[in-house]
Short mmCIF file of C-alpha atoms in Angstrom, two decimals:
data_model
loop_
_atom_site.label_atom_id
_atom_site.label_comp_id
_atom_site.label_asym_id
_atom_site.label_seq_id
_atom_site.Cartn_x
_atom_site.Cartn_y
_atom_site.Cartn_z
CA UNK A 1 37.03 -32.09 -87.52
CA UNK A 2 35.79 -28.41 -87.08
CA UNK A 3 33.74 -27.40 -83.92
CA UNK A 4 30.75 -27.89 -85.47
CA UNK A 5 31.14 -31.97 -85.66
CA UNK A 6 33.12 -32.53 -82.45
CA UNK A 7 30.25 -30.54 -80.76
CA UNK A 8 27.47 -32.72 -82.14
CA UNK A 9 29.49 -36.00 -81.42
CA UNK A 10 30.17 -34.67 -78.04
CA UNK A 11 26.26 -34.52 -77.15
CA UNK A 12 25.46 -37.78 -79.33
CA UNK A 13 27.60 -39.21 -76.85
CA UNK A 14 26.33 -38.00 -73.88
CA UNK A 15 23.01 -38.07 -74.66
CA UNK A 16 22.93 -41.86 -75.55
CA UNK A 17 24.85 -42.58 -72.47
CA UNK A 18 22.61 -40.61 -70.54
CA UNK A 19 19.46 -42.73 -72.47
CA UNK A 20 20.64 -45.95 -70.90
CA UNK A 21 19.51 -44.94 -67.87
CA UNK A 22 16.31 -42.86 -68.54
CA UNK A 23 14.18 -46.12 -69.59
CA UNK A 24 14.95 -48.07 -67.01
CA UNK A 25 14.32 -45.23 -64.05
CA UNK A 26 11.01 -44.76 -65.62
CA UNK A 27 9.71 -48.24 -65.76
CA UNK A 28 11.70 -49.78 -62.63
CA UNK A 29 10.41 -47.23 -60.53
CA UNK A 30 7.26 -48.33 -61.49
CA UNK A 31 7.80 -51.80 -61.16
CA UNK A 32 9.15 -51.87 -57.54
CA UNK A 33 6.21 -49.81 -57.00
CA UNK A 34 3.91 -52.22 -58.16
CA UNK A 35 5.87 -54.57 -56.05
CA UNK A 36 5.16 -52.44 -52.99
CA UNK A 37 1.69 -52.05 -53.52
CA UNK A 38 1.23 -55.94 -53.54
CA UNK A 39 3.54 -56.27 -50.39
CA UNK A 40 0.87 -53.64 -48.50
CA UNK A 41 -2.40 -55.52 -49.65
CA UNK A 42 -1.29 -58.69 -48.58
CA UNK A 43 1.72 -58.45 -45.83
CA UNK A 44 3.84 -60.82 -47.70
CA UNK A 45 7.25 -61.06 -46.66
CA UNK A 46 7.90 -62.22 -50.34
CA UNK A 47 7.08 -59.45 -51.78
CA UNK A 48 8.80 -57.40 -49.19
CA UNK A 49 12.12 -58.26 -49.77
CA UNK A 50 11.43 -58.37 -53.81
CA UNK A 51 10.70 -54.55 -53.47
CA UNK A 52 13.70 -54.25 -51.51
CA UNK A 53 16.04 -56.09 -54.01
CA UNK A 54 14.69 -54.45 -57.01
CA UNK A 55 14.69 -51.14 -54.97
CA UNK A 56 18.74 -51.48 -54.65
CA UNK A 57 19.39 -51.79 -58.70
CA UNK A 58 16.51 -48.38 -58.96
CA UNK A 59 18.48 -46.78 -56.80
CA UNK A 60 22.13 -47.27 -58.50
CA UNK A 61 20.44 -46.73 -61.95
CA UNK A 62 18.72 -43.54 -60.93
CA UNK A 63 22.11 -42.16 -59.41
CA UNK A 64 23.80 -42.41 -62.67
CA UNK A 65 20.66 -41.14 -64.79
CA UNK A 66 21.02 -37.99 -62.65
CA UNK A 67 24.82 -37.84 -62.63
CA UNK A 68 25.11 -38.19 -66.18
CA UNK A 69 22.26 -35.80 -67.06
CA UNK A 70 23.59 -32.44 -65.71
CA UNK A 71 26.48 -32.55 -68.38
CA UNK A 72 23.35 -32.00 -70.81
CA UNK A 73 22.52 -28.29 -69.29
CA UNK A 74 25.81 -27.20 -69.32
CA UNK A 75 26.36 -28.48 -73.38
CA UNK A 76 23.30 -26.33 -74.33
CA UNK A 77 24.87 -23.14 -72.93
CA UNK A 78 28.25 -23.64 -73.87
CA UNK A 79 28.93 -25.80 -77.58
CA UNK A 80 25.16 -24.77 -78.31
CA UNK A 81 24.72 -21.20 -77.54
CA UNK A 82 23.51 -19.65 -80.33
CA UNK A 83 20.97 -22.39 -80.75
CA UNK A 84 20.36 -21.42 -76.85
CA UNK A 85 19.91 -17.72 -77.17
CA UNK A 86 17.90 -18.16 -80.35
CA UNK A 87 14.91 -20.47 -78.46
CA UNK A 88 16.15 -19.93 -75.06
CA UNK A 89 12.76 -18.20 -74.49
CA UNK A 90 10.79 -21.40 -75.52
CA UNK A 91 13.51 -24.48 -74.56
CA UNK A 92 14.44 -23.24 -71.52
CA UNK A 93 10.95 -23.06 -70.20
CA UNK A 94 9.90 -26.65 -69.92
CA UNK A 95 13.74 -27.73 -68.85
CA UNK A 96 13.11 -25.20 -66.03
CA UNK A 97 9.48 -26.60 -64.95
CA UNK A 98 11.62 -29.79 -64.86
CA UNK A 99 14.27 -29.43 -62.56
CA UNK A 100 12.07 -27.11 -60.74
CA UNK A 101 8.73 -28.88 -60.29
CA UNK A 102 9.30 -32.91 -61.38
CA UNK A 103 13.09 -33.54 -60.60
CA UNK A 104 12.77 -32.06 -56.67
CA UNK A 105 9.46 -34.64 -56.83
CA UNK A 106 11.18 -37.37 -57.94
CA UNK A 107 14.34 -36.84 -55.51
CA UNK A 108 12.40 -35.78 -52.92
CA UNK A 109 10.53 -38.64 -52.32
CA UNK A 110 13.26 -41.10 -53.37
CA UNK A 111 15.45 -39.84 -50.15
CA UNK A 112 11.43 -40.07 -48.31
CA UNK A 113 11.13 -43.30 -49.76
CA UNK A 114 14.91 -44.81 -48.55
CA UNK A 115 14.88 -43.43 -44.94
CA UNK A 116 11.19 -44.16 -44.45
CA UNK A 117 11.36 -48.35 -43.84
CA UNK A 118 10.08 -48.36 -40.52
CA UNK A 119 9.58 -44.83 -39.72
CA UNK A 120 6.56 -44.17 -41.94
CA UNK A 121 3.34 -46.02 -42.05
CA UNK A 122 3.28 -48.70 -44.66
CA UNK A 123 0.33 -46.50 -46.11
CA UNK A 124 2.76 -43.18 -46.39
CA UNK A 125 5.70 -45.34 -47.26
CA UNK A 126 4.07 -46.49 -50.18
CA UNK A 127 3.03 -42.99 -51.17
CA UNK A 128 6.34 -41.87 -51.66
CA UNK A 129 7.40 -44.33 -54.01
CA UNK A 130 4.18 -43.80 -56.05
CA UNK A 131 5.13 -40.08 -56.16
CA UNK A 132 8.65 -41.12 -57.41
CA UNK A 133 7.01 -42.61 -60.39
CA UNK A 134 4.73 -39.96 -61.13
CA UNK A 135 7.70 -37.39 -60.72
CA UNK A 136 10.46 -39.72 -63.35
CA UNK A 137 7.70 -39.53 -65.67
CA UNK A 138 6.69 -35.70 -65.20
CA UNK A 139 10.32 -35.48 -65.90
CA UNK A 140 10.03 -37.19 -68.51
CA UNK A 141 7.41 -35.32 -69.95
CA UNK A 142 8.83 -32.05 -69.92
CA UNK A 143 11.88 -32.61 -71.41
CA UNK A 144 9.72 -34.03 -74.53
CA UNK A 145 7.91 -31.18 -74.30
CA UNK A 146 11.09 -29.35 -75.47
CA UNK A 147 12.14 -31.75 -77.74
CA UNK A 148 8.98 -31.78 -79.34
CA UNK A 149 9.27 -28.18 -80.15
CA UNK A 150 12.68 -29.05 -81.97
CA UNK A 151 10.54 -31.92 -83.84
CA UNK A 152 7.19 -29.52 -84.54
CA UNK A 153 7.60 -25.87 -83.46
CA UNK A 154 4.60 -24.57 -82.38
CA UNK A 155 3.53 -21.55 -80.58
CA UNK A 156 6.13 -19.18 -81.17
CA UNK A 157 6.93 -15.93 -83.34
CA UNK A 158 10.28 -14.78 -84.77
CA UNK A 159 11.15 -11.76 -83.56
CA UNK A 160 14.49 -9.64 -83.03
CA UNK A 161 16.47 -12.50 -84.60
CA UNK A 162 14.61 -14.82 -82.09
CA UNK A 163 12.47 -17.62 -81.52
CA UNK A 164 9.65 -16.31 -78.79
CA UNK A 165 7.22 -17.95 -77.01
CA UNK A 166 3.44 -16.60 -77.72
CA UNK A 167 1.00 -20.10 -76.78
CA UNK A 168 2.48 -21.75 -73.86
CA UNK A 169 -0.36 -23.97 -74.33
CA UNK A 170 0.42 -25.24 -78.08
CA UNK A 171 3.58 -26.55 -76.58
CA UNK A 172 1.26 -28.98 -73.88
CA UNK A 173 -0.94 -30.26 -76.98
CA UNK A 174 2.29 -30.07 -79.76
CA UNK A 175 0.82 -33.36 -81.53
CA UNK A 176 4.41 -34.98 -81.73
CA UNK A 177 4.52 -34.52 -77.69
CA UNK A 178 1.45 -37.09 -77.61
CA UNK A 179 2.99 -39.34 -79.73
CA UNK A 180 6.72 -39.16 -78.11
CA UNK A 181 5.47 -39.30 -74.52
CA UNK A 182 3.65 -42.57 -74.61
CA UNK A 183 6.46 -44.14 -76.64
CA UNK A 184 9.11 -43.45 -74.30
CA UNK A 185 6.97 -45.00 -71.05
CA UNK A 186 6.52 -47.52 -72.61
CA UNK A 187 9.59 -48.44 -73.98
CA UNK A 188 10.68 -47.54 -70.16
CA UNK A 189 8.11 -50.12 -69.16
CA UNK A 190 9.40 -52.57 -71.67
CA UNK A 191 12.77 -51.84 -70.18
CA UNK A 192 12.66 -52.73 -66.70
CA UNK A 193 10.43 -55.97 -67.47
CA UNK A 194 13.56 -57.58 -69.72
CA UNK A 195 15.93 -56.18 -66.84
CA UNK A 196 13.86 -58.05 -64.21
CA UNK A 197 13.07 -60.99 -66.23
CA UNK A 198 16.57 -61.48 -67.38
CA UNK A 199 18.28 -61.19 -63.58
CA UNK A 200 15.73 -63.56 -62.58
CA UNK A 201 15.79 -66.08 -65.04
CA UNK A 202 19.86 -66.03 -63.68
CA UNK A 203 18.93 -66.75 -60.28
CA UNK A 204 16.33 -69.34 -61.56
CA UNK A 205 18.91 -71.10 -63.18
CA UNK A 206 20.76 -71.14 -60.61
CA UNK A 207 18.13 -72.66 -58.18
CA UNK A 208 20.04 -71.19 -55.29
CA UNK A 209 18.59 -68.51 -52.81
CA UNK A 210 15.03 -67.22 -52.84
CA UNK A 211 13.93 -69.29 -55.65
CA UNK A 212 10.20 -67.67 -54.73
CA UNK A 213 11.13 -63.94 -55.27
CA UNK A 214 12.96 -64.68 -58.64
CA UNK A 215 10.23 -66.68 -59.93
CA UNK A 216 6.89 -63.98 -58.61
CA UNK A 217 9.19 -61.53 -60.34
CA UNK A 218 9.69 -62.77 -63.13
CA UNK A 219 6.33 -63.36 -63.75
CA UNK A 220 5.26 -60.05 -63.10
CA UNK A 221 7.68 -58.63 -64.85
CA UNK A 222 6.57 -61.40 -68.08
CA UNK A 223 2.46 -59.61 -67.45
CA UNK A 224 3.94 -56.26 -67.88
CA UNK A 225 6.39 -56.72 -70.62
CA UNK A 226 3.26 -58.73 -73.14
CA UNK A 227 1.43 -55.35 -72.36
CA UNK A 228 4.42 -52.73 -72.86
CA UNK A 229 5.93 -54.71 -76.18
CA UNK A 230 2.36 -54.41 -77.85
CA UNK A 231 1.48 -50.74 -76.87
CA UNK A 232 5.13 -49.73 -77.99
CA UNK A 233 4.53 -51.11 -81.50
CA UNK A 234 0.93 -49.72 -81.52
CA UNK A 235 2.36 -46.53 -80.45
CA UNK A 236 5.44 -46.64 -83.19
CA UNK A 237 2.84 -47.49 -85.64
CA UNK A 238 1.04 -44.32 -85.05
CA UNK A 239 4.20 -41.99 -84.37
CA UNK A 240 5.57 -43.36 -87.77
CA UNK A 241 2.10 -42.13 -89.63
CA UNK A 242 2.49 -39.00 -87.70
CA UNK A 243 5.78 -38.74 -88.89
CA UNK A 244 4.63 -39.29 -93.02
CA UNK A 245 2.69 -35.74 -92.65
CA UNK A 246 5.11 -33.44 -90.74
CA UNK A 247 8.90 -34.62 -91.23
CA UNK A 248 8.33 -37.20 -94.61
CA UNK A 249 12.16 -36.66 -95.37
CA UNK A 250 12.98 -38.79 -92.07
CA UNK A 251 10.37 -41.87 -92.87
CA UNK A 252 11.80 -41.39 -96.82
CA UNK A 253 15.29 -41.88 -94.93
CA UNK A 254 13.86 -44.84 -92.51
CA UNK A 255 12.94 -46.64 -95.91
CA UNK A 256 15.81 -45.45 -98.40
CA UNK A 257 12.76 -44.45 -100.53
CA UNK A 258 14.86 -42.18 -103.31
CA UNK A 259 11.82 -41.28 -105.25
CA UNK A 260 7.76 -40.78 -104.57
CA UNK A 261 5.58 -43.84 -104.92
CA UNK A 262 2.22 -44.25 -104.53
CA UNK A 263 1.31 -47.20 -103.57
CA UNK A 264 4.34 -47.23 -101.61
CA UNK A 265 6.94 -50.40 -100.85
CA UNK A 266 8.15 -51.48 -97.83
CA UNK A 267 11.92 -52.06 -97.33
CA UNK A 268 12.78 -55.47 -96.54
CA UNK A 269 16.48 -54.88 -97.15
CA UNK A 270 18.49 -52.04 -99.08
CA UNK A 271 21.88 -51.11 -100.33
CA UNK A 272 21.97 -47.88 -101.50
CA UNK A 273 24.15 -45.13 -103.06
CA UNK A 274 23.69 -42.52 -101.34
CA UNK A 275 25.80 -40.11 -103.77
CA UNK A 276 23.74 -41.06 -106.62
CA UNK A 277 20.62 -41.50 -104.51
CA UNK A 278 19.52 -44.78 -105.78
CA UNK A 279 19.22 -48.39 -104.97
CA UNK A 280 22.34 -50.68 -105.47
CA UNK A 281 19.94 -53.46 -104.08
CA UNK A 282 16.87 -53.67 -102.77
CA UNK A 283 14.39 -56.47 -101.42
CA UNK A 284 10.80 -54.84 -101.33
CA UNK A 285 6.94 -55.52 -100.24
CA UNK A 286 4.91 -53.71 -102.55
CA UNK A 287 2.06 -51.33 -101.24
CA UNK A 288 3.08 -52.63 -97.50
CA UNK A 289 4.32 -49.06 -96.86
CA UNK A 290 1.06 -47.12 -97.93
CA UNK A 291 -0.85 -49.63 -95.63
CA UNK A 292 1.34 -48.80 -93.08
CA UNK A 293 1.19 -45.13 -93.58
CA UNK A 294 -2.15 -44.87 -94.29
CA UNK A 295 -4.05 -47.89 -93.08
CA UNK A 296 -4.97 -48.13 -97.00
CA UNK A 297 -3.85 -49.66 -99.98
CA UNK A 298 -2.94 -46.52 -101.58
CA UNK A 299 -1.84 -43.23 -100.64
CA UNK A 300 1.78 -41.76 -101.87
CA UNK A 301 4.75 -41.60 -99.51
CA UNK A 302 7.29 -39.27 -101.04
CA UNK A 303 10.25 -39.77 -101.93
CA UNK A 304 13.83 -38.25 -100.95
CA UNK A 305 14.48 -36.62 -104.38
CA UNK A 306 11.23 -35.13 -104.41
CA UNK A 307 11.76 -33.79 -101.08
CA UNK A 308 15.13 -32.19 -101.69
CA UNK A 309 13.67 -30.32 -104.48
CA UNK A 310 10.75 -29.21 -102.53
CA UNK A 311 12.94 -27.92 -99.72
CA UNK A 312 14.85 -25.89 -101.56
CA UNK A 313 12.53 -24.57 -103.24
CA UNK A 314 10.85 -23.91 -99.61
CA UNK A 315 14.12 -23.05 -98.04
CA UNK A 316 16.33 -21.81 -100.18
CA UNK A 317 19.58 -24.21 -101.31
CA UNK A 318 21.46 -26.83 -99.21
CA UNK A 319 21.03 -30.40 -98.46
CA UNK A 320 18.24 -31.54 -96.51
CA UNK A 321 19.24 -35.18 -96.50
CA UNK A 322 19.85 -36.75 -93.39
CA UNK A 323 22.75 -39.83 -93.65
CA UNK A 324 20.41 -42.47 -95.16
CA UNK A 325 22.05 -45.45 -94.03
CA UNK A 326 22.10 -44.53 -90.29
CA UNK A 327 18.54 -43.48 -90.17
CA UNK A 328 17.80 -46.83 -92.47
CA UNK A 329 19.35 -49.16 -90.18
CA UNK A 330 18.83 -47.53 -86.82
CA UNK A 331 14.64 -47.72 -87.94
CA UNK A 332 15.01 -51.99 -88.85
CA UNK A 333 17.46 -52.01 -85.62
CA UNK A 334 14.66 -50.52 -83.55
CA UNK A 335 11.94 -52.36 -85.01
CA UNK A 336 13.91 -55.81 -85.26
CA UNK A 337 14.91 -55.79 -81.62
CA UNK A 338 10.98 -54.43 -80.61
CA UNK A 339 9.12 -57.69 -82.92
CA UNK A 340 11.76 -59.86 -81.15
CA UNK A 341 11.04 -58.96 -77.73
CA UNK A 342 7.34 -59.29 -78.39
CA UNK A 343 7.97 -62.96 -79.31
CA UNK A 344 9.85 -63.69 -76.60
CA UNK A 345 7.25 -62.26 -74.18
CA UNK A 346 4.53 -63.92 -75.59
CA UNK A 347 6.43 -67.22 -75.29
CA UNK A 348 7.61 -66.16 -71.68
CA UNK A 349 3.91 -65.81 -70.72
CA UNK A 350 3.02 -68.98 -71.65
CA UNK A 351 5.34 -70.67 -69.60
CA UNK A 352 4.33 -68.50 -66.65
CA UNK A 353 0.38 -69.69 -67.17
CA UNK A 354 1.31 -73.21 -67.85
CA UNK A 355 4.08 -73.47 -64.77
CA UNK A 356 6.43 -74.43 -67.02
CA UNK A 357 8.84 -71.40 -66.77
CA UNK A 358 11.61 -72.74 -64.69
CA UNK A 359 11.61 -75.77 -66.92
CA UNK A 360 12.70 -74.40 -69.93
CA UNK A 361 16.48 -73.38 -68.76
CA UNK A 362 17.18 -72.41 -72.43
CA UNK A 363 14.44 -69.72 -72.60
CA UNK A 364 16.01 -68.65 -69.04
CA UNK A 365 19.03 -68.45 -70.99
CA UNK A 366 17.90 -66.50 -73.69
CA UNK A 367 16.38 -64.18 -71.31
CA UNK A 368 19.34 -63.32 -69.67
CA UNK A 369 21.36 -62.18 -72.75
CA UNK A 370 17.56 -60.19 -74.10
CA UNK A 371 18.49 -57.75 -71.22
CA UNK A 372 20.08 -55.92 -74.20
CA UNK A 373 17.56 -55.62 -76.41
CA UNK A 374 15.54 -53.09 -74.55
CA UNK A 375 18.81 -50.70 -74.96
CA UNK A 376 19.66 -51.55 -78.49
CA UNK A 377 16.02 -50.29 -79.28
CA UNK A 378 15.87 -46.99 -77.05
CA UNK A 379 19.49 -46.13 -78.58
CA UNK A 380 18.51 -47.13 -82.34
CA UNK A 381 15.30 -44.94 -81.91
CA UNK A 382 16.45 -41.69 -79.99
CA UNK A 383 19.79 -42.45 -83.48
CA UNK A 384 16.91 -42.43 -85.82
CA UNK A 385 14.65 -39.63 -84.13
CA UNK A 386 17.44 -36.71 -83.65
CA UNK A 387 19.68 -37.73 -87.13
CA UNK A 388 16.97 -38.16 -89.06
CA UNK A 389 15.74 -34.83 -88.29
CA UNK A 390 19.43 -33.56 -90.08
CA UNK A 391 20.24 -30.81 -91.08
CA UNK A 392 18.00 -29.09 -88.60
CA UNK A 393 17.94 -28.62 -84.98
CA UNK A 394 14.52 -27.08 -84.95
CA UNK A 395 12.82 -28.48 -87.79
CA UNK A 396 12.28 -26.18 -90.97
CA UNK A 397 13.27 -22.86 -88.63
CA UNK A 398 16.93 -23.28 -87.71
CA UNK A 399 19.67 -25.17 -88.79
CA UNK A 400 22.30 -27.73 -86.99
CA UNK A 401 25.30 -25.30 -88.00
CA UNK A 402 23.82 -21.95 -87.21
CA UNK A 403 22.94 -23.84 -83.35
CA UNK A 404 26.69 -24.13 -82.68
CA UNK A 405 28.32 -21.68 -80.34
CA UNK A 406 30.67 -19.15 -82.17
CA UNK A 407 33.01 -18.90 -79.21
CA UNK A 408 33.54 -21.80 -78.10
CA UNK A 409 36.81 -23.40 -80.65
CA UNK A 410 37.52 -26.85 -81.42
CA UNK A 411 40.43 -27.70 -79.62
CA UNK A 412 37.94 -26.95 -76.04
CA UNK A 413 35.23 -28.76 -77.48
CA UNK A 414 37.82 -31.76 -77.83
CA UNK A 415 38.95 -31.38 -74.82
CA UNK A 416 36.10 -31.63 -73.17
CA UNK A 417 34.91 -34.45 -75.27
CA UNK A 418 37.79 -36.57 -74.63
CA UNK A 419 37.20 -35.87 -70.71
CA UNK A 420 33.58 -36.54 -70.92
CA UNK A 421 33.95 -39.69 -72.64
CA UNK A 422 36.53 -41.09 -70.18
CA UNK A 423 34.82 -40.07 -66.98
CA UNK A 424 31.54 -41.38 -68.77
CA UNK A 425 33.51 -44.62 -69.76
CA UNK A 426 34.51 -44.84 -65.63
CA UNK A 427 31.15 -44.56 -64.86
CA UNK A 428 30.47 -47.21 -67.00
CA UNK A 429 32.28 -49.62 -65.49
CA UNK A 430 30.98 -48.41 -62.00
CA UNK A 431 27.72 -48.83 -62.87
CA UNK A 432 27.82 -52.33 -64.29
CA UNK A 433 29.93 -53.26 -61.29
CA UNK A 434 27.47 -52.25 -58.83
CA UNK A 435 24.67 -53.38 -60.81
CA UNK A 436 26.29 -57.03 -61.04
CA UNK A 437 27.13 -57.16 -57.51
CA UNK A 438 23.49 -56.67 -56.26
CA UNK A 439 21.98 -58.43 -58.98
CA UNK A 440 24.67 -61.69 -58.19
CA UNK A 441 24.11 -60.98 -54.13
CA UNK A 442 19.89 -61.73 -54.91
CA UNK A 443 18.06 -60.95 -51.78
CA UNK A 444 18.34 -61.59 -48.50
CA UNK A 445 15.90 -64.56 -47.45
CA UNK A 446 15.39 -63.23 -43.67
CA UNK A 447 11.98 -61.97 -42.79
CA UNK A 448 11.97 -58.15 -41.39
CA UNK A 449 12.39 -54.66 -42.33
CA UNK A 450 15.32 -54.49 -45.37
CA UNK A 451 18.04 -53.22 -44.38
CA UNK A 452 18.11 -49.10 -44.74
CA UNK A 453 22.39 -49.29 -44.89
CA UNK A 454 22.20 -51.56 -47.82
CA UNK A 455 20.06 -49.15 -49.37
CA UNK A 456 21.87 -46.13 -48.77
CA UNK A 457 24.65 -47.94 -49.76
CA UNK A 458 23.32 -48.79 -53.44
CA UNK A 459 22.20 -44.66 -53.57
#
């Protein structure tokens, strides 16, 4: 393997590591401040000690979201310096407005927000954790912002063998930002709800300790996970007919769709051959992808022969097909996962209007293992999103190849992959050990102020 491929496994790696924790920060954070807010209005001592619990597992998961995220800053200078000095001027911007402006937010107030029980008013107290949500998702924001660009460049000229930056602004209103951005919160949103519903629904089964707290959670956490599930679909929907007009070879990919059709299937299931690019096998719904695409019964989806021969034609020779089969099955892995957790939500709200939640033990069950799905989704789609988008880096403008540093050889890129992904595997099982501890411990059932030491400890 030549420095090219051990450099883009090293930051696949990384980077999906690093995306098991980015969900959940963003819609936990929100969560336990929801939890806080409802502990303020009404002085409940219930609600108290549930934003204290669910404050402890924030805390450990935003730890390792940062820890593991500064290894990204240091790949982008070092395996991916050419790609760095050729849109340093543009990518480095928003990544610098991020540490700079949301990240010092967000940690700010999370270090406000641990030592303040009991030294703030409840009124400031609460503040700070509101602040913490608004700064994870400013975060959030900006780093789409430059990921966007790599999606849909906008606002920038080539010059001097350069990407430069000429409309700051077209970067704020890049159309794939607004269609990333609201997809990722709520996914983050859809997150935390399965990770609170599925600890509960342990302790529920359990019926030991603060059956109360487990149960008002989880029912909270069953109101905001009906509402997440459906705006991530609705926002998919429209991201995927976004997608049909400015990067068609990655939905032709997402449905193995080898040649232009118009009306256009839908993929049920597919075996391909990907060296003759054709179907071995196929199961199909006829016209279901036009409607899809196009709210319509017709319109023409093209197809990933037709494409190839446009791009070269636009960009000279080469092969502008991403690996089918991973894009294929990371899109039905994505979108399998995100239908089943809107069933199960659905079903989970039922029981919560009708009382009959703690009844059904093997829905509580089913919960618990449905933690995963959450993180089988985010991975699948952040797979399908940046391969998909193969062979380029910046779409249509630069290359994956030409992005890789020229200095840096294989042997240190393996190096420092092997490191990363043992120190990354430690932290693993850190993480879920801390995680499971708190999670197992539940809360504590005495009324009072929670205990600052146990949540400095979980930081």
């Amino acid at each position: 393997m030549d420095a090219l491929m051990l450099a883009r496994w090293q930051f696949g790696i990384t980077t999906v590591y690093h995306f098991f924790f980015v969900p959940l920060t963003l819609g936990l954070s929100l969560l336990v401040a929801i939890f806080q807010t409802a502990y303020v209005r009404t002085d409940s001592d219930t609600y108290k000690r549930m934003t204290q619990f669910w404050g402890k597992l924030f805390l450990i998961n935003f730890a390792m979201g940062v820890v593991t995220g500064i290894v990204q800053e240091f790949q982008f200078g070092m395996n991916w310096s050419e790609y760095s000095r050729f849109v340093g001027d543009i990518f480095g911007a928003p990544l610098a407005i991020e540490a700079l402006l949301a990240f010092f937010l967000e940690s700010t107030f999370v270090g406000v927000w641990i030592f303040g029980w009991g030294r703030l008013n409840k009124g400031l107290h609460l503040a700070s954790i509101w602040l913490v949500v608004i700064g994870s998702n400013i975060s959030a924001f900006w780093i789409l912002i430059a990921n966007s660009f790599m999606q849909q460049p906008v606002g920038y000229t080539l010059r001097n063998g350069r990407a430069e930056m000429t409309d700051f602004g077209a970067l704020l209103t890049n159309s794939n930002l607004w269609m990333q951005f609201p997809h990722v919160f709520t996914a983050g949103v859809v997150t935390a709800s399965f990770f609170v519903i599925g600890i509960s629904a342990w302790h529920l089964l359990r019926k030991k300790g603060d059956i109360d707290l487990f149960r008002k959670s989880a029912s909270i956490a069953m109101a905001t996970a009906m509402i997440a599930t459906v705006l991530v679909a609705l926002v998919g929907h429209a991201q995927s007919q976004h997608m049909v007009k400015t990067q068609p070879m990655k939905i032709a990919s997402a449905e193995a769709l080898w040649d232009t059709e118009s009306p256009a299937s839908f993929s049920l299931f597919t075996i391909g051959d990907e060296t003759a690019n054709k179907d071995v096998f196929s199961i199909k719904i006829p016209t279901l992808l036009s409607i899809l695409a196009y709210n319509s019964t017709t319109g023409e989806v093209k197809g990933i022969n037709n494409l190839q021969a446009e791009y070269e034609k636009t960009y000279g020779p080469g092969d502008y097909v991403p690996p089918v089969w991973v894009v294929y099955w990371s899109f039905r892995s994505m979108v399998g996962s995100g239908t089943l957790m809107i069933l199960l939500s659905l079903y989970g709200l039922y029981l919560v209007m009708s009382g009959k939640l703690t009844a059904r033990s093997w829905y509580l069950k089913l919960m618990l293992f449905a933690i995963a799905l959450p993180y089988i989704a985010n991975t699948a789609g952040w797979m399908m999103t940046e391969i998909g988008r193969q062979p380029w880096i910046v779409f249509g403008v630069m290359t994956t190849e030409k992005g890789v540093s020229t200095s840096v050889g294989a042997e240190s890129v393996l190096i420092s992959l092997v490191i990363f992904t043992l120190l990354y595997g430690a932290l693993a099982v850190v993480d879920v050990y801390l995680l499971a501890k708190y999670a197992r411990d539940g809360a504590s059932a005495k009324p009072g102020n929670p205990e600052e030491a146990d949540l400095v400890g979980a930081y």
